Short mmCIF file of C-alpha atoms in Angstrom, two decimals:
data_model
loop_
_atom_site.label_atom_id
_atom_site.label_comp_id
_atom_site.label_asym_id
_atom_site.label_seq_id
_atom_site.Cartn_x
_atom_site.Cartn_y
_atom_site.Cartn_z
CA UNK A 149 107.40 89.90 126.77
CA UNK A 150 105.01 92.85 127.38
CA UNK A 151 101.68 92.42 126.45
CA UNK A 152 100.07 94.97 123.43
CA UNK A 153 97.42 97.73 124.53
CA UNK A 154 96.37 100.58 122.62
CA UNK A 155 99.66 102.73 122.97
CA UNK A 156 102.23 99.92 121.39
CA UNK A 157 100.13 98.85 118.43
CA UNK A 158 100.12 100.20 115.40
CA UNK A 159 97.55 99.70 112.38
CA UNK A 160 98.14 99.81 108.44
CA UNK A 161 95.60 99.88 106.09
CA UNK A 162 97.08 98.25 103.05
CA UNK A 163 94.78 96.99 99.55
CA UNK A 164 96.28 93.21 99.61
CA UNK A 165 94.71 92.78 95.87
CA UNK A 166 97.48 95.02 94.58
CA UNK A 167 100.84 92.98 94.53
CA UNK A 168 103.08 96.45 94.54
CA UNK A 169 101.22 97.74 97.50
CA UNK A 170 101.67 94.39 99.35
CA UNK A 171 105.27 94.58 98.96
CA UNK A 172 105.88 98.23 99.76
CA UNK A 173 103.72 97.68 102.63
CA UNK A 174 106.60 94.73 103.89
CA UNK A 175 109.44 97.20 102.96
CA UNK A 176 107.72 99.90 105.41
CA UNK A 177 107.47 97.18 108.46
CA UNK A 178 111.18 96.36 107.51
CA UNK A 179 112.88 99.72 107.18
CA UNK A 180 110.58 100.67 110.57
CA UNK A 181 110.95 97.81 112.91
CA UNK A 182 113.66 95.83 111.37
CA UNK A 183 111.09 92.91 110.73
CA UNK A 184 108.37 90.71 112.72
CA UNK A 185 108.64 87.10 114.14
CA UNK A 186 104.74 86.21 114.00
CA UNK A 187 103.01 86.20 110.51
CA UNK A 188 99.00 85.27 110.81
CA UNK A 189 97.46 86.15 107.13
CA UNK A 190 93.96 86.00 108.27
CA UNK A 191 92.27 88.25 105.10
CA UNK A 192 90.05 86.57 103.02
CA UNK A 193 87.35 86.92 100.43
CA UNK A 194 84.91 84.77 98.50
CA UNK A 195 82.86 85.83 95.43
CA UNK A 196 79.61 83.79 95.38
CA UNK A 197 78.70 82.82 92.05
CA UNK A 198 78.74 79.38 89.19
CA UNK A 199 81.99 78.38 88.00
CA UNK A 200 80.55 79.30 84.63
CA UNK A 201 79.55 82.50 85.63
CA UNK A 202 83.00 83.67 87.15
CA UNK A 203 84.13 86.86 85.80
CA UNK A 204 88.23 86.72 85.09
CA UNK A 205 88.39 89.88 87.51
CA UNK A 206 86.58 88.20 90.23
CA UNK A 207 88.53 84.71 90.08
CA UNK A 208 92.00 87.13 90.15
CA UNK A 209 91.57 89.48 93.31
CA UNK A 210 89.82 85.99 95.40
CA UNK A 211 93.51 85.04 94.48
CA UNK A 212 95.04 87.61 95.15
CA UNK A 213 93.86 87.99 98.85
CA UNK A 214 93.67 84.79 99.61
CA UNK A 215 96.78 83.33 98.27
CA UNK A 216 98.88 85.78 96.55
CA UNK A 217 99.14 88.43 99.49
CA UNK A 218 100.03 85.74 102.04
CA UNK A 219 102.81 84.59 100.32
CA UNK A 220 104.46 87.86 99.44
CA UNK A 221 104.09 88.73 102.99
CA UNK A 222 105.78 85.29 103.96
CA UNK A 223 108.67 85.81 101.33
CA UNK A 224 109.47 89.33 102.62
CA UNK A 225 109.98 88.29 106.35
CA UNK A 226 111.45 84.84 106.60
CA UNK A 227 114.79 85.96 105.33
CA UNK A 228 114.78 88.05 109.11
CA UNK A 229 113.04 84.92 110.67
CA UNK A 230 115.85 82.68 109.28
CA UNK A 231 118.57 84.97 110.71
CA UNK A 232 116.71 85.22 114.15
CA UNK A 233 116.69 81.42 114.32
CA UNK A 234 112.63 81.81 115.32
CA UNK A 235 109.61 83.08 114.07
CA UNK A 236 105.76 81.88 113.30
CA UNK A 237 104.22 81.83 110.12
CA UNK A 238 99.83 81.21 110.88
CA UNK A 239 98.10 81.38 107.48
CA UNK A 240 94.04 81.07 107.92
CA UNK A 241 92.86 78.15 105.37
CA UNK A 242 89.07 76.96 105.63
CA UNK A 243 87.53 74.05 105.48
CA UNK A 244 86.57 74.55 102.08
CA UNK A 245 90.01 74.48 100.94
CA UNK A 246 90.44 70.81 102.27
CA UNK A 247 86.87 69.41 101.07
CA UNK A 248 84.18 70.49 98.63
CA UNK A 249 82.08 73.73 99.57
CA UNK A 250 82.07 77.46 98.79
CA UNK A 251 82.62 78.96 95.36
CA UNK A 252 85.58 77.40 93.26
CA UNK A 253 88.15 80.29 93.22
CA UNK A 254 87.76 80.22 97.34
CA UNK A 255 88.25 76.36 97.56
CA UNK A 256 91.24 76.84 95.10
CA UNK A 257 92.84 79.45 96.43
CA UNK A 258 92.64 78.31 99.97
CA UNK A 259 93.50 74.53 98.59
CA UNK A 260 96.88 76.12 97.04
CA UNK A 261 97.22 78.23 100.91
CA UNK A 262 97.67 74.96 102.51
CA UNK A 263 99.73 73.47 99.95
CA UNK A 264 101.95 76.59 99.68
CA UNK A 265 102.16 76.74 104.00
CA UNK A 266 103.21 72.86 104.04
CA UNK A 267 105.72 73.05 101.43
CA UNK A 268 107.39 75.97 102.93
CA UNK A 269 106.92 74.16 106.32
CA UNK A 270 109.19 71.25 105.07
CA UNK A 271 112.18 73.84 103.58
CA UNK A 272 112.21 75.68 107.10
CA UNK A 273 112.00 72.96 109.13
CA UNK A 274 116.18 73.35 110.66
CA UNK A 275 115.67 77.21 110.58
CA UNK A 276 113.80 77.36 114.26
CA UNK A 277 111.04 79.02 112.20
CA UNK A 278 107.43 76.82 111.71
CA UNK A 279 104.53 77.51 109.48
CA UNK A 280 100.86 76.08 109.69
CA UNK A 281 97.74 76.63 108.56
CA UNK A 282 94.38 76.57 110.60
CA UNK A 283 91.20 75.83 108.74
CA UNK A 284 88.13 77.10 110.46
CA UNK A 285 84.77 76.13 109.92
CA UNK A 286 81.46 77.96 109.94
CA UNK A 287 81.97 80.74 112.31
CA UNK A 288 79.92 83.53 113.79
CA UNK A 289 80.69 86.89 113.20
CA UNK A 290 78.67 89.98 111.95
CA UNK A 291 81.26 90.37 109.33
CA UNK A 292 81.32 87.58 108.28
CA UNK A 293 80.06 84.58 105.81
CA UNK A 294 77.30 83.37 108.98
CA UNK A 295 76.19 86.93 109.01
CA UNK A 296 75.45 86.78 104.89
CA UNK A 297 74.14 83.13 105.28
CA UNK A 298 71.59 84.02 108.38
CA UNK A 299 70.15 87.12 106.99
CA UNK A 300 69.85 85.52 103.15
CA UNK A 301 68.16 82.41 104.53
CA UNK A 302 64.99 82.03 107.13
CA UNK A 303 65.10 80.28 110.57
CA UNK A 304 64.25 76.95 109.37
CA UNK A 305 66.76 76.87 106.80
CA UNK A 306 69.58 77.80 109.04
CA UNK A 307 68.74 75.29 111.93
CA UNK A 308 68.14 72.88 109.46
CA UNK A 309 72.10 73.86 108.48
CA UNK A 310 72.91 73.31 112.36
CA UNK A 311 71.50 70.37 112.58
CA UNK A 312 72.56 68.50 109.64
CA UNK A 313 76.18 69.83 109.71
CA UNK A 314 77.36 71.48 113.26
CA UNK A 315 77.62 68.41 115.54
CA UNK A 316 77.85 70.73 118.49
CA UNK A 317 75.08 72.34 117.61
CA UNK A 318 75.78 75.90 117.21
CA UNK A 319 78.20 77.66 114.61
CA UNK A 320 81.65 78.34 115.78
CA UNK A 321 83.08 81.53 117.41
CA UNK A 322 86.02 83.31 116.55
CA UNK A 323 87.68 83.14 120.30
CA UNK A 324 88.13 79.29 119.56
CA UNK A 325 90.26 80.50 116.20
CA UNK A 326 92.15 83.04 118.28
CA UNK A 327 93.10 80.68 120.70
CA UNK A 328 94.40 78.15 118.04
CA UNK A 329 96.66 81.23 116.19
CA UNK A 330 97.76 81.68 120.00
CA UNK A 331 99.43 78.29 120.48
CA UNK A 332 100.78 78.02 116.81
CA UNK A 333 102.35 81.28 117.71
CA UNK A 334 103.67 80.35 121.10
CA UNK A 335 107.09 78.21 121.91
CA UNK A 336 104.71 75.58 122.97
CA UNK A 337 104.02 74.63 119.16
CA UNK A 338 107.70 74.38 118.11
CA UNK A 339 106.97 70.77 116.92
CA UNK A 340 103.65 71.37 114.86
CA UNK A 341 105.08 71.59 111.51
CA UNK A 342 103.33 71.82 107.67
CA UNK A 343 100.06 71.55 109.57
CA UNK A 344 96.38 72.49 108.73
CA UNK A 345 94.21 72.68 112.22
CA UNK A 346 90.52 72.06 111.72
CA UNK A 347 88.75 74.47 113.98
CA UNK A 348 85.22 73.88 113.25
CA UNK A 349 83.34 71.50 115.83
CA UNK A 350 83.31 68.51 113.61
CA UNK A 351 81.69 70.20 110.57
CA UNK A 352 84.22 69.05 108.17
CA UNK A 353 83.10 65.39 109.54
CA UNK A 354 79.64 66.09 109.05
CA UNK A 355 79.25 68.67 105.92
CA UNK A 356 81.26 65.72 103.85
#
């Protein structure tokens, strides 16, 4: 297939905390294109605060965005997957979703991700269509979580974090992620089924 530049891709800016706008947003892509083969939720949020301190508004939109959105978008296209007899479903977990770390509506929504991506994994399994999740770790990007964590903190404090938890000795990068969402998406993948990919350089090893 062709590869995308600039001229054949198009951008939507949709709120993914609002359910309704979600789902209009999938009727658009299906009354335009006729539906996708390659799903990769990647948005995410985390509100950084005590359990007992939560606000019920907080708690909901980390849900919504990081659960709730992803499977609405998964549950409008697989029908067209199905029929197509192929198609990709990447949702972006964390390592905090798998082990303890981060703020509890983060670890639970991206717990119930992965539980959600494997279960629907299992009931597509005959359809030609896979899902899997990919759980990065603590990756560097200026819009990032690193970003917050490196300007909140001083020098020591963050290579004291390197040391103690990044065996490789650096944070992460988000090429190694794309790569990963490359292969799940490719035909070369078409056996990896229900599965969560750590993509974190050992961190999950090390941080628990």
């Amino acid at each position: 297939n062709e590869l995308p530049t600039r001229e054949n891709i198009n951008y939507f800016s949709v709120d993914l905390s609002e359910r309704e706008n979600v789902s209009n947003f999938c009727d658009t892509i299906i009354e335009k294109y006729g539906g996708i083969s390659i799903i990769v939720n990647n948005a995410g949020i985390t509100e950084d605060n005590l359990f007992m301190r939560m606000t019920d508004n907080a708690w909901d939109k980390v849900f919504a965005i990081n659960l709730d959105a992803s499977m609405i978008i998964c549950r409008k296209f697989i029908r067209g997957m199905i029929k197509n007899r192929w198609g990709r479903i990447i949702n972006i977990a964390s390592i905090y979703g798998r082990e303890y770390g981060g703020s509890a509506p983060y670890m639970a929504a991206k717990a119930a991700l992965i539980a959600a991506t494997k279960h629907t994994a299992i009931n597509l399994a005959k359809t030609g269509v896979t899902a899997n999740c990919i759980a990065p770790g603590s990756i560097k990007h200026e819009k990032g979580s690193w970003e917050k964590f490196v300007n909140n903190n001083n020098e020591a404090t963050v290579n004291n974090f390197i040391e103690k938890n990044l065996p490789m000795g650096d944070f992460g990068y988000p090429e190694a992620v794309g790569d990963t969402v490359s292969f799940l998406a490719s035909e070369n993948s078409k056996m990896i089924l229900g599965t969560c990919l750590n993509v974190d350089g050992g961190q999950s090893n090390s941080l628990f």
